[in-house]
Short mmCIF file of N, CA and C in Angstrom, two decimals:
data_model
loop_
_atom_site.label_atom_id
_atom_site.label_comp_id
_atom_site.label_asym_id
_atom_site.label_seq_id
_atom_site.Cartn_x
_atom_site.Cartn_y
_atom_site.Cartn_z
N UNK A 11 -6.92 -11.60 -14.94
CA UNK A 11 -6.90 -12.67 -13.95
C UNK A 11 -7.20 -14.01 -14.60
N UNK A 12 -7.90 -14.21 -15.46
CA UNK A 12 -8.58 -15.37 -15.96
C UNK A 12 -7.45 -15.97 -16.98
N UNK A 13 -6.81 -15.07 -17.44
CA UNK A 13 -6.04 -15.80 -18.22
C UNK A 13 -4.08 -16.00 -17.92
N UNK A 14 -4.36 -15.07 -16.49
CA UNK A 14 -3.13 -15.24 -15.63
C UNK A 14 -3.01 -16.56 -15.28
N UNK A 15 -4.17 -16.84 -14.66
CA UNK A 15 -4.46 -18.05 -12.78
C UNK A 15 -5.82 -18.87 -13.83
N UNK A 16 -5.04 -19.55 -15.13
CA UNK A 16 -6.28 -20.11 -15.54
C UNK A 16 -6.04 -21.71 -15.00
N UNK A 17 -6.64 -21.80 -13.95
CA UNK A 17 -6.75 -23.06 -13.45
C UNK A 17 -7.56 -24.29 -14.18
N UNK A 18 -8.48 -23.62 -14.90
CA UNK A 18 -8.91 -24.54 -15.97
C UNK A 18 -8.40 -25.41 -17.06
N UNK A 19 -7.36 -24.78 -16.82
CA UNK A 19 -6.13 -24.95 -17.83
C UNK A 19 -5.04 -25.41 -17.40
N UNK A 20 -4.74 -26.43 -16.56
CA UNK A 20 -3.55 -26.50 -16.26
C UNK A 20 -2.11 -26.00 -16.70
N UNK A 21 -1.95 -27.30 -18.71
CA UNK A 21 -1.06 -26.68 -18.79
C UNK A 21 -0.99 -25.51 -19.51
N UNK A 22 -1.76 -24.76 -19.70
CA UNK A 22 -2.12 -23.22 -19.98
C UNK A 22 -1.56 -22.51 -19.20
N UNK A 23 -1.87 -22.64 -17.94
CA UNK A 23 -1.40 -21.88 -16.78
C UNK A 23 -0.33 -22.15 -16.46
N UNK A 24 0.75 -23.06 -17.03
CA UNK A 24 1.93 -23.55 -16.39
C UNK A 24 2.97 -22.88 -17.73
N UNK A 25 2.30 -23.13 -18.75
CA UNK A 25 2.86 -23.02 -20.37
C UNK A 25 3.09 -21.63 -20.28
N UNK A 26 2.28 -20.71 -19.61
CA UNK A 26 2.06 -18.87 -20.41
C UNK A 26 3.24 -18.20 -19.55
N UNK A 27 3.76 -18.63 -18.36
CA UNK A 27 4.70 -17.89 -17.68
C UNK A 27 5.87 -18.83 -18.31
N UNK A 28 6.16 -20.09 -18.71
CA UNK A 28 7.62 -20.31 -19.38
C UNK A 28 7.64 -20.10 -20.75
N UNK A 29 6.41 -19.44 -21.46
CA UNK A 29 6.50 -18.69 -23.16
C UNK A 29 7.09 -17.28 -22.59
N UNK A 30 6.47 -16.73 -21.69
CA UNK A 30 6.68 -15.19 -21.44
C UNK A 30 8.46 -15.44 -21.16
N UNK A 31 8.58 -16.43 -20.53
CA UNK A 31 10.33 -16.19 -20.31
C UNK A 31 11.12 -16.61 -21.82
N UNK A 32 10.51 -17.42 -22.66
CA UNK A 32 11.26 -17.50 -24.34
C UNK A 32 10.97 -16.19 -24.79
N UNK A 33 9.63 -15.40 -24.45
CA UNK A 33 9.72 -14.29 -25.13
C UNK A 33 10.46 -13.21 -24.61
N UNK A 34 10.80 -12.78 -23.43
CA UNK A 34 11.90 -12.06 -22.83
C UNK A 34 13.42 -12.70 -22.93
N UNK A 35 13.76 -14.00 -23.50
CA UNK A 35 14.91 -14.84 -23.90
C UNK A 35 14.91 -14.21 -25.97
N UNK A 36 14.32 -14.20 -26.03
CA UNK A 36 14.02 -13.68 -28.00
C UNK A 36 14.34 -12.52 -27.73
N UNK A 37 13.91 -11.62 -27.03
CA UNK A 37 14.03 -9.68 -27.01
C UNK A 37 15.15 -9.89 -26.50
N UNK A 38 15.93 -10.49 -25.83
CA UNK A 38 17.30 -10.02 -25.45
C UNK A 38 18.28 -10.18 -26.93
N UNK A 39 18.48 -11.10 -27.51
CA UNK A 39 18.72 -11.33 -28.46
C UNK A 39 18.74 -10.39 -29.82
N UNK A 40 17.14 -9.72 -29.67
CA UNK A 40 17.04 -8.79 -30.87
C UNK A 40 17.35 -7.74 -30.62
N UNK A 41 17.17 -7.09 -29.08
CA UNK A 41 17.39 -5.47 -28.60
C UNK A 41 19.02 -4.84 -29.48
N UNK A 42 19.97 -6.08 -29.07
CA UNK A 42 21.03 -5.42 -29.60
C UNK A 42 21.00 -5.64 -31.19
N UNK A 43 20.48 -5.59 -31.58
CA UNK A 43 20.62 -5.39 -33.60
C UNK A 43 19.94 -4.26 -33.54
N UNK A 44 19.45 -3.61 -32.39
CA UNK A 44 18.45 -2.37 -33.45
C UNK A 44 19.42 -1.52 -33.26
N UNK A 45 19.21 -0.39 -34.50
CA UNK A 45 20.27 0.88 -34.61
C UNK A 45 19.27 1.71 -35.66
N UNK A 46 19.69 2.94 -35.65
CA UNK A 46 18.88 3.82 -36.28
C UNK A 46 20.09 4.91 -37.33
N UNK A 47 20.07 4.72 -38.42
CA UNK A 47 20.70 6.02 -38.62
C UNK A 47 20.54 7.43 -38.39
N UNK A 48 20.69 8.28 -38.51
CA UNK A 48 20.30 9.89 -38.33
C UNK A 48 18.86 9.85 -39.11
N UNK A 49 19.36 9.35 -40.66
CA UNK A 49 18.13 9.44 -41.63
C UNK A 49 16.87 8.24 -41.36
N UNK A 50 16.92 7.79 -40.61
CA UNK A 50 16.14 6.53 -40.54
C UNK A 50 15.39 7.14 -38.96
N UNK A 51 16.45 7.56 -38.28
CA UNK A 51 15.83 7.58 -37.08
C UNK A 51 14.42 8.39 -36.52
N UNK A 52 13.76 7.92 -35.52
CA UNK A 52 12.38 8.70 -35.68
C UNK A 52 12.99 10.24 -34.97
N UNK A 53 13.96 10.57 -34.47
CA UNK A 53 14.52 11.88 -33.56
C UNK A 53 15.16 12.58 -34.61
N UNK A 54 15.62 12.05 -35.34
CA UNK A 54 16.68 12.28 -36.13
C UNK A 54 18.27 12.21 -35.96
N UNK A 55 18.36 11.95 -34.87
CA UNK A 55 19.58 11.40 -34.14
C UNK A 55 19.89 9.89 -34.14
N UNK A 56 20.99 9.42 -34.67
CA UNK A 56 21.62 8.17 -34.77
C UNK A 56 21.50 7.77 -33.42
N UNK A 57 21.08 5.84 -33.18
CA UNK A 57 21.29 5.61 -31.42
C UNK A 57 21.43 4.52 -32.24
N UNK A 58 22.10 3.48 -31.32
CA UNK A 58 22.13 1.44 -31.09
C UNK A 58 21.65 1.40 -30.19
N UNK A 59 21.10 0.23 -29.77
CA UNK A 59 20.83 -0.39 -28.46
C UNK A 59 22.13 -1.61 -28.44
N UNK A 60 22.97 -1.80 -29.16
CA UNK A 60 24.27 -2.18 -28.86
C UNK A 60 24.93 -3.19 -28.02
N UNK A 61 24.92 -1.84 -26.56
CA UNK A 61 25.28 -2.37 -25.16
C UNK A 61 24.44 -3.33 -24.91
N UNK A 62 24.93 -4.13 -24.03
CA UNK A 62 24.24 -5.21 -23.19
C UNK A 62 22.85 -4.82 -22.26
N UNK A 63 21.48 -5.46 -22.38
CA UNK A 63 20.55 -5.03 -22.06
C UNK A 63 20.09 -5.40 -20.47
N UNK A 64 19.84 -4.54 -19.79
CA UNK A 64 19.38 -5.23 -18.45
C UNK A 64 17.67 -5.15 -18.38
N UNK A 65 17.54 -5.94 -17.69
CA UNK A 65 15.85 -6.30 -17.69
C UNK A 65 15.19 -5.12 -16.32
N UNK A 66 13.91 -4.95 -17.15
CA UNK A 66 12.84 -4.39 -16.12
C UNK A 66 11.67 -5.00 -16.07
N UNK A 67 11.44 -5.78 -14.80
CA UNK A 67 9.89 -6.10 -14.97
C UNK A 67 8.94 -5.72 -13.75
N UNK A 68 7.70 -5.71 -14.24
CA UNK A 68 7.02 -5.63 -13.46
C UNK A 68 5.74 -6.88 -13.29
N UNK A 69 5.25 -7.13 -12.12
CA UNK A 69 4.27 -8.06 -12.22
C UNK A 69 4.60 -9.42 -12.88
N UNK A 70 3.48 -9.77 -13.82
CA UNK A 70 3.91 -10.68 -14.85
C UNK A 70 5.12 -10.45 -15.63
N UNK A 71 5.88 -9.38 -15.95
CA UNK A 71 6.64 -9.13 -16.55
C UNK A 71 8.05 -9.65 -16.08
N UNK A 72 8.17 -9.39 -14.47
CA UNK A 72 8.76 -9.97 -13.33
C UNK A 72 8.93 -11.17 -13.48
N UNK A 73 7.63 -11.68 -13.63
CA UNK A 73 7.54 -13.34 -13.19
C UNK A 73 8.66 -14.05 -14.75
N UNK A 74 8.11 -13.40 -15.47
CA UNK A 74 8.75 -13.95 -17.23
C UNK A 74 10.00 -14.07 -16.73
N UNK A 75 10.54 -12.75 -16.53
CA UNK A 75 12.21 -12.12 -16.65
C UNK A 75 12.39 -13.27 -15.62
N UNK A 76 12.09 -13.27 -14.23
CA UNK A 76 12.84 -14.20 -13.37
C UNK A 76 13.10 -15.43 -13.48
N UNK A 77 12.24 -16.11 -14.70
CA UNK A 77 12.20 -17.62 -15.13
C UNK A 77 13.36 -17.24 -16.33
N UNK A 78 13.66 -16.22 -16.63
CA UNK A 78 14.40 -16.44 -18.18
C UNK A 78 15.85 -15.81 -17.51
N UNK A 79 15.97 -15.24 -16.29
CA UNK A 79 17.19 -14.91 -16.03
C UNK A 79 18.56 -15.87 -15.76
N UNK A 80 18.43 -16.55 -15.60
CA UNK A 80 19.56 -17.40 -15.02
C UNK A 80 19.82 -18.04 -16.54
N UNK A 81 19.45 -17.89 -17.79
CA UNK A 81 19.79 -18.78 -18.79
C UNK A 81 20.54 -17.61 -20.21
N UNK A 82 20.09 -16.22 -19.55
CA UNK A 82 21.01 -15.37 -20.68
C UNK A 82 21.76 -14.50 -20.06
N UNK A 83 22.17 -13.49 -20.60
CA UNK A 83 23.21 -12.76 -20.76
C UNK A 83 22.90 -10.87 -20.23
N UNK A 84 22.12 -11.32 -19.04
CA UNK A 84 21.79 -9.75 -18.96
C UNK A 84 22.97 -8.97 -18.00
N UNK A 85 22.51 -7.85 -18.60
CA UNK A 85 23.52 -7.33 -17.79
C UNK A 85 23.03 -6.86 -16.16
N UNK A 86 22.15 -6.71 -16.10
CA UNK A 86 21.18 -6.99 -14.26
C UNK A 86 19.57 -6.55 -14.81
N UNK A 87 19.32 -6.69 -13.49
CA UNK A 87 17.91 -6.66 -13.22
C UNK A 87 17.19 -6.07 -12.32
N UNK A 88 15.74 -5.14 -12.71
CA UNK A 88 15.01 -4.56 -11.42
C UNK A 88 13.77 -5.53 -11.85
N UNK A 89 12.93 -6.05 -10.83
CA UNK A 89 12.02 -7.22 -10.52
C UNK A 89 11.31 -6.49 -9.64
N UNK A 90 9.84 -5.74 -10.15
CA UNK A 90 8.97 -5.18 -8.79
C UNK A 90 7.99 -5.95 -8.96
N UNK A 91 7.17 -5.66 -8.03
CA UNK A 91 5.91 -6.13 -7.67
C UNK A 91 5.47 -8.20 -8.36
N UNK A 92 6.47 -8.60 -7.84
CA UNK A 92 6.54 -9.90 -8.03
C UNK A 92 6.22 -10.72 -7.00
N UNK A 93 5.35 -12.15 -7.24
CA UNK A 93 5.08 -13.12 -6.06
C UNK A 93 5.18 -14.48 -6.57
N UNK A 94 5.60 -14.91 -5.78
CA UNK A 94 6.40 -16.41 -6.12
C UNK A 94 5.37 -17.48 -5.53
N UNK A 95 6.02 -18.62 -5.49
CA UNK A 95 5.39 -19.70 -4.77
C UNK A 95 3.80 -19.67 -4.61
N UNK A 96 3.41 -20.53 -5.68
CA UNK A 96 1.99 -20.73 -5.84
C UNK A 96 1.20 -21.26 -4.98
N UNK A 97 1.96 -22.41 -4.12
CA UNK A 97 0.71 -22.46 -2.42
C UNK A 97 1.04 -21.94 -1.82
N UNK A 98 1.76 -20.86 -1.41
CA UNK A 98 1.58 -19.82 -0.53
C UNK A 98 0.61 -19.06 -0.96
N UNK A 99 0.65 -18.48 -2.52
CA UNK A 99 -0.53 -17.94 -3.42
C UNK A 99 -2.24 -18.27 -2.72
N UNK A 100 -2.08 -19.23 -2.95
CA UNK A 100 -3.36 -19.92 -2.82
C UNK A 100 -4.10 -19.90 -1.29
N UNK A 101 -3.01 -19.45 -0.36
CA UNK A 101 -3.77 -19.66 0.91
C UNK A 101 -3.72 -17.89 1.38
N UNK A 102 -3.07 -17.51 0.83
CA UNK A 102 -2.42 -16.00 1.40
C UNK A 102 -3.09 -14.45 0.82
N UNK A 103 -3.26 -15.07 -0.90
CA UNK A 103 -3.58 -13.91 -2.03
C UNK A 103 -5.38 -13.59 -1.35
N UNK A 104 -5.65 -12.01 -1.31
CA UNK A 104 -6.82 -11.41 -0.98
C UNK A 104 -7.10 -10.59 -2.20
N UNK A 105 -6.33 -9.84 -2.44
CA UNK A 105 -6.91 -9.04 -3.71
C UNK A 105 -6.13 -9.33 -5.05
N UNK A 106 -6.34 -8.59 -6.13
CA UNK A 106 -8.17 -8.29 -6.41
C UNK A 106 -9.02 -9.28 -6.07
N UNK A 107 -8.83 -10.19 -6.07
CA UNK A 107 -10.00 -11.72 -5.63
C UNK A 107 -9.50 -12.56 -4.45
N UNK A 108 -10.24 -12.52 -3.51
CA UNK A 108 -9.54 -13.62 -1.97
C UNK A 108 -9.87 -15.00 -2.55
N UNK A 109 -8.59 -15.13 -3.40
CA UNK A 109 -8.28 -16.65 -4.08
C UNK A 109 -8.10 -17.58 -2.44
N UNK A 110 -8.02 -16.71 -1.45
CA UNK A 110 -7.41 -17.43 -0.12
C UNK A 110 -8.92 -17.98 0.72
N UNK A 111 -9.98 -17.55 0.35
CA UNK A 111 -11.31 -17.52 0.77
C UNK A 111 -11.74 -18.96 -0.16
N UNK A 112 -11.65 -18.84 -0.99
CA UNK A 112 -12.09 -20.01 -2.37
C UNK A 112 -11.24 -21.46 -1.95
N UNK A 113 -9.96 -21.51 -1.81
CA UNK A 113 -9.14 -22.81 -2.11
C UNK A 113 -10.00 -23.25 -0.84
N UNK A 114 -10.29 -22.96 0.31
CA UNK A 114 -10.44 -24.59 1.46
C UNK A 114 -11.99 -24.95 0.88
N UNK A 115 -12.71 -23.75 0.09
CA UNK A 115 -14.05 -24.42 0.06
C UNK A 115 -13.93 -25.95 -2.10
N UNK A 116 -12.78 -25.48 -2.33
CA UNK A 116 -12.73 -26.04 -4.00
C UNK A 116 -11.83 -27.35 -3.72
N UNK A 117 -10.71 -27.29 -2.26
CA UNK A 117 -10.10 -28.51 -2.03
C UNK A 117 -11.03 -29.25 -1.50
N UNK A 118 -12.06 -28.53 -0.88
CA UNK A 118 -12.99 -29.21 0.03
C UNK A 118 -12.44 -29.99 1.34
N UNK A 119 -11.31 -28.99 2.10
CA UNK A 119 -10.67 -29.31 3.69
C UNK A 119 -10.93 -27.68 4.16
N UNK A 120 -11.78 -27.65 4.53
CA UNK A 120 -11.34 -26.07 5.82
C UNK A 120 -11.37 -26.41 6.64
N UNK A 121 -10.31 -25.70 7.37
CA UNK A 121 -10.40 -25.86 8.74
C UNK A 121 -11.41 -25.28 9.47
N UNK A 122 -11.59 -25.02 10.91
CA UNK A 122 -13.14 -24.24 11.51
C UNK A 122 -12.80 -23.03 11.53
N UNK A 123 -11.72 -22.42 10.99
CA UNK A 123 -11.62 -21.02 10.83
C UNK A 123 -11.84 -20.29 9.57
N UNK A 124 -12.65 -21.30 8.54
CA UNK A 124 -12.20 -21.23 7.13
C UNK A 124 -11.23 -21.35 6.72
N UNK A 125 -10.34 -21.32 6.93
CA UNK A 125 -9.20 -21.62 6.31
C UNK A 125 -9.06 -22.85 6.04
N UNK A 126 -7.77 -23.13 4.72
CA UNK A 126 -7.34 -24.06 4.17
C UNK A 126 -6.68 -25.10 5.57
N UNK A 127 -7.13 -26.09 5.69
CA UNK A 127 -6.44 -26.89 7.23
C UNK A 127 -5.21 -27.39 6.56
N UNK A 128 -3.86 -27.25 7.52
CA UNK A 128 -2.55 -27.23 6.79
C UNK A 128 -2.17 -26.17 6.45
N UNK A 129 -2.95 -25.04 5.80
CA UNK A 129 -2.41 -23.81 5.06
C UNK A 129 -1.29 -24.67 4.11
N UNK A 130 -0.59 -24.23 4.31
CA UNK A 130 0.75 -23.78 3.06
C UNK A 130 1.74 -25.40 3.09
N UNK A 131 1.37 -25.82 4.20
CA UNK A 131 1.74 -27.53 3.84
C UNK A 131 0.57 -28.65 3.46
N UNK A 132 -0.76 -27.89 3.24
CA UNK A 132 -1.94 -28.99 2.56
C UNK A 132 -1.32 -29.75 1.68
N UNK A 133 -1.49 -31.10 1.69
CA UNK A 133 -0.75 -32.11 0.55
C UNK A 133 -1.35 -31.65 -0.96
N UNK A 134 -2.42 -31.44 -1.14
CA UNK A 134 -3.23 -31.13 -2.79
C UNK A 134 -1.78 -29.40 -2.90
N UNK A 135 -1.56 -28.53 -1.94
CA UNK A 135 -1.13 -27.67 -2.88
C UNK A 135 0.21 -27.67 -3.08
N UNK A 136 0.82 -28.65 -2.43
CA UNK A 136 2.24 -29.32 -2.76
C UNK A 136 2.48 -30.14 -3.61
N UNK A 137 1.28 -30.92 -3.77
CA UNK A 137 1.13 -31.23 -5.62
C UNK A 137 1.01 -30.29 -6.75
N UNK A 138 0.48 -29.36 -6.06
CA UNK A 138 0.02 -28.38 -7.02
C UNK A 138 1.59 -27.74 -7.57
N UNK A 139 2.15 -27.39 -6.26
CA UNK A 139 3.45 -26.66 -6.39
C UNK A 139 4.04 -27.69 -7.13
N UNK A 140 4.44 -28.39 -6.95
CA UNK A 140 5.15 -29.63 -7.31
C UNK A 140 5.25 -29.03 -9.02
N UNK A 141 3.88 -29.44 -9.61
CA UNK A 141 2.94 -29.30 -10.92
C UNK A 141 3.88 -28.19 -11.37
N UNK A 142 3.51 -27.07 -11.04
CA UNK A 142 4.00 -25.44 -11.42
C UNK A 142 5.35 -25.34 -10.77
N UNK A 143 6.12 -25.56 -10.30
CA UNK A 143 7.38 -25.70 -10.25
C UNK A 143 8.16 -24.89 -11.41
N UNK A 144 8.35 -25.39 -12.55
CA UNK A 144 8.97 -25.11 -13.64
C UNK A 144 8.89 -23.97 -14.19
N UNK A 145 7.25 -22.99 -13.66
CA UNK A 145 6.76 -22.19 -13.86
C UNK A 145 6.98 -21.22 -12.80
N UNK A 146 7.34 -21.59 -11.74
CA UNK A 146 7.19 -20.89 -10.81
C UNK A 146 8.83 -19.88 -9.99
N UNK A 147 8.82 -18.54 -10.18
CA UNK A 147 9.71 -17.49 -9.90
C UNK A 147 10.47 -18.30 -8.91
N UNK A 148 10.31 -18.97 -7.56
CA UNK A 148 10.53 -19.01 -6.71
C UNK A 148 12.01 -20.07 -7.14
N UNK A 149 11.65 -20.84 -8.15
CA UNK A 149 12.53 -21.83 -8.38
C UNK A 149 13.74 -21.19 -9.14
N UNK A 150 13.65 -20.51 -9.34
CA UNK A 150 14.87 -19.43 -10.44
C UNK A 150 15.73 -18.71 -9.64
N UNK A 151 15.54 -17.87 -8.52
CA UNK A 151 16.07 -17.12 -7.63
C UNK A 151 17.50 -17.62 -7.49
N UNK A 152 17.85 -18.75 -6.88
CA UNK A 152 19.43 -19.47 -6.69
C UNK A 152 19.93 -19.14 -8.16
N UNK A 153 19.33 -20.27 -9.05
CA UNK A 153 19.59 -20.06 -9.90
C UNK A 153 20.61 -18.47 -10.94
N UNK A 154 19.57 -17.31 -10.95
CA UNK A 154 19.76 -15.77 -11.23
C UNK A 154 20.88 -15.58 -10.29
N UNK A 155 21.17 -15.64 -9.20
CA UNK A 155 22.32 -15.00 -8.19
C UNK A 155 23.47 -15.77 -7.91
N UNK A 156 22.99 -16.94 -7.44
CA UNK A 156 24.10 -17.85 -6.52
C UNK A 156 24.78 -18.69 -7.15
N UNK A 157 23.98 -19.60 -8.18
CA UNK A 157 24.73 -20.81 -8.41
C UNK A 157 23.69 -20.71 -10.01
N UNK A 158 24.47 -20.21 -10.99
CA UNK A 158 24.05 -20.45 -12.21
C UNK A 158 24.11 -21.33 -13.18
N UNK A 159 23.17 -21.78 -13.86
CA UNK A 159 23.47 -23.08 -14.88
C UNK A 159 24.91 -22.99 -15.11
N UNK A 160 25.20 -24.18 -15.72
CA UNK A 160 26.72 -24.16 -16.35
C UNK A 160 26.72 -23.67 -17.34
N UNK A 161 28.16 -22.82 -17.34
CA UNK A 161 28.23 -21.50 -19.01
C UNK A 161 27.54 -20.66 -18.44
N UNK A 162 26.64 -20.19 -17.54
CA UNK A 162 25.90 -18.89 -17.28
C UNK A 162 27.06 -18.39 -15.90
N UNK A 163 26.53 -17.15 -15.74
CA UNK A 163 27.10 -16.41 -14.74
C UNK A 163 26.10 -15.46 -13.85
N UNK A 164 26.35 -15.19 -12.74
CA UNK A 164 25.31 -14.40 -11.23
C UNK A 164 24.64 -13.71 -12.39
N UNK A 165 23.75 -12.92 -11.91
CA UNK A 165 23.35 -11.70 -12.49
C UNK A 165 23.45 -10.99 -11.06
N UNK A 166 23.26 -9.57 -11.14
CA UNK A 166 22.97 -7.99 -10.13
C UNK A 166 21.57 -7.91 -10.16
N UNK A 167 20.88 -8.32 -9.23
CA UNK A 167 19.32 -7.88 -9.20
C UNK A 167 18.78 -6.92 -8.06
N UNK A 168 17.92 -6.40 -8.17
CA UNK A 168 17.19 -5.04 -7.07
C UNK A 168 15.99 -6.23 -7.47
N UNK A 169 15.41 -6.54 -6.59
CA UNK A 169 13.69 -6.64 -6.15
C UNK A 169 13.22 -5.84 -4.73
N UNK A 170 12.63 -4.72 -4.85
CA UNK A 170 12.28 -4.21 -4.04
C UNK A 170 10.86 -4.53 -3.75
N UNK A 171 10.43 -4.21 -2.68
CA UNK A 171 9.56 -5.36 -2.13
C UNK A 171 8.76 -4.61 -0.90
N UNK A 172 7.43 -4.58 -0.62
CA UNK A 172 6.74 -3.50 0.30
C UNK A 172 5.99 -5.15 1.80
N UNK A 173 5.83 -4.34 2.79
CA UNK A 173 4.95 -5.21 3.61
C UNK A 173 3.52 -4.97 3.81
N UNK A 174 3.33 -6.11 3.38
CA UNK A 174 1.36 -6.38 3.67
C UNK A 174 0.88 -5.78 2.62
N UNK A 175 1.49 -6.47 1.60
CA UNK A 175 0.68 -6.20 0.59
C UNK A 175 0.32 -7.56 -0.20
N UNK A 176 -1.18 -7.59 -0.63
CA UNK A 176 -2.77 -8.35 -0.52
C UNK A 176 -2.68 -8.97 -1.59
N UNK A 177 -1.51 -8.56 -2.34
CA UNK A 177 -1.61 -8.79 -4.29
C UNK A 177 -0.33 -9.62 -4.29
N UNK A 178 0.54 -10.25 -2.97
CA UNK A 178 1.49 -11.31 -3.37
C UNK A 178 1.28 -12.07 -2.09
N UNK A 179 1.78 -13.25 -1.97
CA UNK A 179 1.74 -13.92 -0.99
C UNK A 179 2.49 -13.55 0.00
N UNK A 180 1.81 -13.98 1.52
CA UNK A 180 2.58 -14.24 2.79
C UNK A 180 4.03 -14.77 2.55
N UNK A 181 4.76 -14.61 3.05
CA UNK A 181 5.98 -15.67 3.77
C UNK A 181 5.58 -16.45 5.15
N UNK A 182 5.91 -17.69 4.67
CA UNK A 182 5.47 -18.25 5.77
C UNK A 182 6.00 -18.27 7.08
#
């Protein structure tokens, strides 16, 4: 957690999810050079990884792949347990830590319900979003499917996705 959501850190925290997508942008690149001969191989059976690679992520792994998808060459994608949009994060997330309990008392606005007053349109976390933008899954999505950089093309993605669960944000 601390070095996920290091808020101490701004651009730490903004920097580590667009390295994780150069570093899932580098492994696509290298997957296809590996090959094994019979004699080399740890089975003993000759394999390539050759073919065109499709991505699996999970979690953070998710978050990487979805920032690095729309700029290479995969052949599709499964994306689980992924959560986007960082002020929704902030007013919504309960576990492992009710980060949603903390923000109205650290912006210093609660409303009389505790809660963040505004929730998910408070001006501080639309700066915030604003901030993490570049970093943030939510901004990639069009991007990966609909309307891809120029020279790129859609990708095929599965994100499967459960309700009421404590470890990604609400929809608002």
């Amino acid at each position: 957690e601390q070095l996920f959501f290091n808020f101490g850190n701004p651009l730490a925290a903004k920097g580590y999810h667009q390295q994780g997508a150069a570093d899932q942008m580098a492994l696509l690149r290298f997957v296809p050079t590996v090959s094994f001969s019979a004699a080399t191989s740890p089975t003993g059976v000759a394999f390539s990884l050759a073919g065109p690679p499709a991505f699996w992520g999970h979690s953070q792994g998710a978050t990487h792949g979805s920032i690095a998808m729309p700029y290479d060459d995969w052949a599709g994608a499964l994306l689980s347990g992924q959560g986007a949009s960082l002020r929704d994060l902030l007013v919504s997330k309960h576990s492992p830590v009710d980060i949603a309990a903390v923000v109205p008392l650290v912006i210093g606005d609660p409303a009389g319900n505790g809660t963040l007053f505004g929730t998910h349109n408070h001006p501080v976390l639309s700066w915030m979003q604003t901030y993490f933008d570049g970093a943030d899954p939510v901004a990639y999505g069009r991007l990966a499917v609909l309307e891809p950089p120029a020279g790129g093309s859609a990708h095929h993605l599965f994100q499967p996705f459960g309700t009421d669960d404590s470890y990604t944000p609400d929809w608002p």
